[in-house]
């Protein structure tokens, strides 16, 4: 009976695709579910920001609400704030704007930064890494030595140098973060291509006369996706942090755009007099980065081929 049960289990495992096994493991990974749930919530907030935000993020309320004060403390009616006073869940910033509305709209900017920069870096890194790993020789040396030069610099310092050269602004910050992120994906794809291109099914496709482009796109790259997906998930968190750092330094998002890093930079001197202006944007950055890191770690465990042998 034990042998029959083991054989039946082995048969079910063989009949299940690796992606289905990975999804099943991911759904049983608690930290991955927490991270994924937070990310879905952030996406919901970003999509419905105009509905959730009580005020326009750039609206100056000094002429709208009589008696409003600069850097006013949070006012929540359920927590004892006078009912006759307008409710501002996260307070008012130094320009008489509602912090809660700006944090909500900042979700849009941060997620846009993360997904956009990582998408550009993945495309560039996949092309460079695939060509380097598949062609080899002097092409591999040329591409990877250039990637090594980029990796030799601290990513944030290199991004600052690129933005300084190109000029301040969110678009240039996105380009700079994408450039400094590309070598990581190029190395991941190259390592996968080197390990896959000598396998039997690739040799069979080559013997049947398949073109190099077809072999790369149909037989090699699809099998190189798991480590790329994990790195991309972790890379989104890094991109959000780098963008917040550039905006904090005044090199990224420019006023009055609601971006968490720029919100921290504008009120960095008020950390003791008005801590809520620094706490809430910082908390938003922390939660977002934590969510992507949790999901990335869960994906790494779920897509690890060694786990399929258990």
CSV table of C-alpha atoms in Angstrom, one decimal, residues 92-242:
chain,number,residue,atom,x,y,z
A,92,UNK,CA,-1.1,69.2,7.1
A,93,UNK,CA,2.4,69.8,5.5
A,94,UNK,CA,4.4,73.0,5.4
A,95,UNK,CA,2.5,74.1,2.2
A,96,UNK,CA,-1.0,73.6,3.7
A,97,UNK,CA,-1.6,70.4,1.8
A,98,UNK,CA,-3.3,67.3,3.1
A,99,UNK,CA,-0.6,64.7,3.8
A,100,UNK,CA,-3.0,61.7,3.6
A,101,UNK,CA,-4.0,62.6,0.0
A,102,UNK,CA,-0.3,63.1,-1.0
A,103,UNK,CA,0.7,59.7,0.5
A,104,UNK,CA,-2.1,58.0,-1.4
A,105,UNK,CA,-1.1,59.6,-4.7
A,106,UNK,CA,2.5,58.9,-3.9
A,107,UNK,CA,1.6,55.2,-4.2
A,108,UNK,CA,0.9,55.8,-7.9
A,109,UNK,CA,4.3,57.4,-8.5
A,110,UNK,CA,6.3,54.8,-6.5
A,111,UNK,CA,4.7,51.8,-8.2
A,112,UNK,CA,5.1,53.4,-11.6
A,113,UNK,CA,8.8,54.0,-10.8
A,114,UNK,CA,9.3,50.4,-9.7
A,115,UNK,CA,7.5,48.6,-12.5
A,116,UNK,CA,8.8,51.0,-15.3
A,117,UNK,CA,12.5,50.9,-14.3
A,118,UNK,CA,12.5,47.2,-13.8
A,119,UNK,CA,10.7,46.5,-17.1
A,120,UNK,CA,13.3,48.6,-19.0
A,121,UNK,CA,16.2,47.0,-17.1
A,122,UNK,CA,14.8,43.5,-17.8
A,123,UNK,CA,14.4,44.1,-21.5
A,124,UNK,CA,17.9,45.5,-21.8
A,125,UNK,CA,19.5,43.0,-19.5
A,126,UNK,CA,17.8,40.0,-21.1
A,127,UNK,CA,19.0,41.0,-24.6
A,128,UNK,CA,22.6,41.7,-23.4
A,129,UNK,CA,22.8,38.6,-21.2
A,130,UNK,CA,21.2,36.3,-23.8
A,131,UNK,CA,23.5,37.4,-26.5
A,132,UNK,CA,26.6,37.2,-24.3
A,133,UNK,CA,25.8,33.8,-23.0
A,134,UNK,CA,24.7,32.3,-26.3
A,135,UNK,CA,27.3,33.7,-28.6
A,136,UNK,CA,30.2,33.6,-26.2
A,137,UNK,CA,33.8,34.5,-27.2
A,138,UNK,CA,34.8,38.1,-27.6
A,139,UNK,CA,31.2,39.2,-27.7
A,140,UNK,CA,30.6,37.7,-24.2
A,141,UNK,CA,33.8,39.4,-22.9
A,142,UNK,CA,32.9,42.8,-24.3
A,143,UNK,CA,29.4,42.8,-23.0
A,144,UNK,CA,30.1,41.4,-19.5
A,145,UNK,CA,33.2,43.6,-19.0
A,146,UNK,CA,31.1,46.6,-19.6
A,147,UNK,CA,28.5,45.3,-17.1
A,148,UNK,CA,31.3,44.7,-14.6
A,149,UNK,CA,32.4,48.4,-15.0
A,150,UNK,CA,28.8,49.5,-14.1
A,151,UNK,CA,28.7,47.1,-11.2
A,152,UNK,CA,32.0,48.4,-9.9
A,153,UNK,CA,30.2,51.7,-8.8
A,154,UNK,CA,27.7,51.8,-6.0
A,155,UNK,CA,24.3,51.9,-7.7
A,156,UNK,CA,23.0,55.0,-5.9
A,157,UNK,CA,26.2,57.0,-6.5
A,158,UNK,CA,26.2,56.0,-10.2
A,159,UNK,CA,22.5,57.0,-10.4
A,160,UNK,CA,23.3,60.3,-8.8
A,161,UNK,CA,26.1,60.9,-11.4
A,162,UNK,CA,23.8,60.0,-14.3
A,163,UNK,CA,21.0,62.3,-13.1
A,164,UNK,CA,23.5,65.1,-12.5
A,165,UNK,CA,24.7,64.7,-16.1
A,166,UNK,CA,21.2,64.4,-17.6
A,167,UNK,CA,19.5,67.0,-15.4
A,168,UNK,CA,17.0,66.8,-12.6
A,169,UNK,CA,13.6,65.3,-13.1
A,170,UNK,CA,11.6,62.1,-12.6
A,171,UNK,CA,12.2,60.8,-16.2
A,172,UNK,CA,16.0,61.1,-15.9
A,173,UNK,CA,15.8,59.5,-12.5
A,174,UNK,CA,13.9,56.5,-14.0
A,175,UNK,CA,16.5,56.2,-16.8
A,176,UNK,CA,19.4,56.4,-14.3
A,177,UNK,CA,17.9,53.7,-12.1
A,178,UNK,CA,17.2,51.5,-15.2
A,179,UNK,CA,20.8,51.8,-16.3
A,180,UNK,CA,22.3,50.9,-13.0
A,181,UNK,CA,19.9,47.9,-12.6
A,182,UNK,CA,20.6,46.4,-16.1
A,183,UNK,CA,23.9,44.6,-15.2
A,184,UNK,CA,22.1,42.5,-12.5
A,185,UNK,CA,19.6,41.1,-15.0
A,186,UNK,CA,22.2,40.7,-17.7
A,187,UNK,CA,24.3,38.5,-15.3
A,188,UNK,CA,21.3,36.5,-14.2
A,189,UNK,CA,20.2,35.8,-17.8
A,190,UNK,CA,23.7,35.0,-19.0
A,191,UNK,CA,24.2,32.4,-16.2
A,192,UNK,CA,20.9,30.8,-17.1
A,193,UNK,CA,21.7,30.7,-20.8
A,194,UNK,CA,25.1,29.2,-20.2
A,195,UNK,CA,23.6,26.3,-18.2
A,196,UNK,CA,20.7,25.7,-20.6
A,197,UNK,CA,22.2,26.0,-24.1
A,198,UNK,CA,24.1,22.7,-23.7
A,199,UNK,CA,21.1,20.6,-22.7
A,200,UNK,CA,19.8,17.8,-24.9
A,201,UNK,CA,16.6,19.5,-26.1
A,202,UNK,CA,18.6,22.5,-27.2
A,203,UNK,CA,21.1,20.3,-29.0
A,204,UNK,CA,18.2,18.5,-30.7
A,205,UNK,CA,16.7,21.7,-31.9
A,206,UNK,CA,20.0,22.8,-33.3
A,207,UNK,CA,20.4,19.5,-35.1
A,208,UNK,CA,17.0,19.8,-36.6
A,209,UNK,CA,18.1,23.1,-38.2
A,210,UNK,CA,16.3,25.6,-35.9
A,211,UNK,CA,17.7,29.1,-36.2
A,212,UNK,CA,19.7,30.7,-33.4
A,213,UNK,CA,16.9,33.2,-32.7
A,214,UNK,CA,14.3,30.5,-32.5
A,215,UNK,CA,16.4,28.5,-30.1
A,216,UNK,CA,16.9,31.5,-27.9
A,217,UNK,CA,13.3,32.6,-27.8
A,218,UNK,CA,11.6,29.2,-27.7
A,219,UNK,CA,13.9,26.8,-25.9
A,220,UNK,CA,16.3,28.8,-23.8
A,221,UNK,CA,14.8,32.0,-22.5
A,222,UNK,CA,11.5,30.5,-21.3
A,223,UNK,CA,13.5,28.2,-19.1
A,224,UNK,CA,15.5,31.1,-17.8
A,225,UNK,CA,12.5,32.9,-16.5
A,226,UNK,CA,12.4,31.7,-12.8
A,227,UNK,CA,15.5,33.4,-11.6
A,228,UNK,CA,14.6,36.5,-13.7
A,229,UNK,CA,11.2,36.7,-12.0
A,230,UNK,CA,12.7,36.5,-8.5
A,231,UNK,CA,15.3,39.2,-9.3
A,232,UNK,CA,12.7,41.4,-10.9
A,233,UNK,CA,10.5,41.3,-7.8
A,234,UNK,CA,13.4,42.2,-5.5
A,235,UNK,CA,14.6,44.8,-8.0
A,236,UNK,CA,11.3,46.7,-7.8
A,237,UNK,CA,11.9,47.3,-4.1
A,238,UNK,CA,15.4,48.5,-4.8
A,239,UNK,CA,14.2,50.8,-7.6
A,240,UNK,CA,11.6,52.3,-5.3
A,241,UNK,CA,14.3,52.9,-2.6
A,242,UNK,CA,16.7,54.5,-5.1
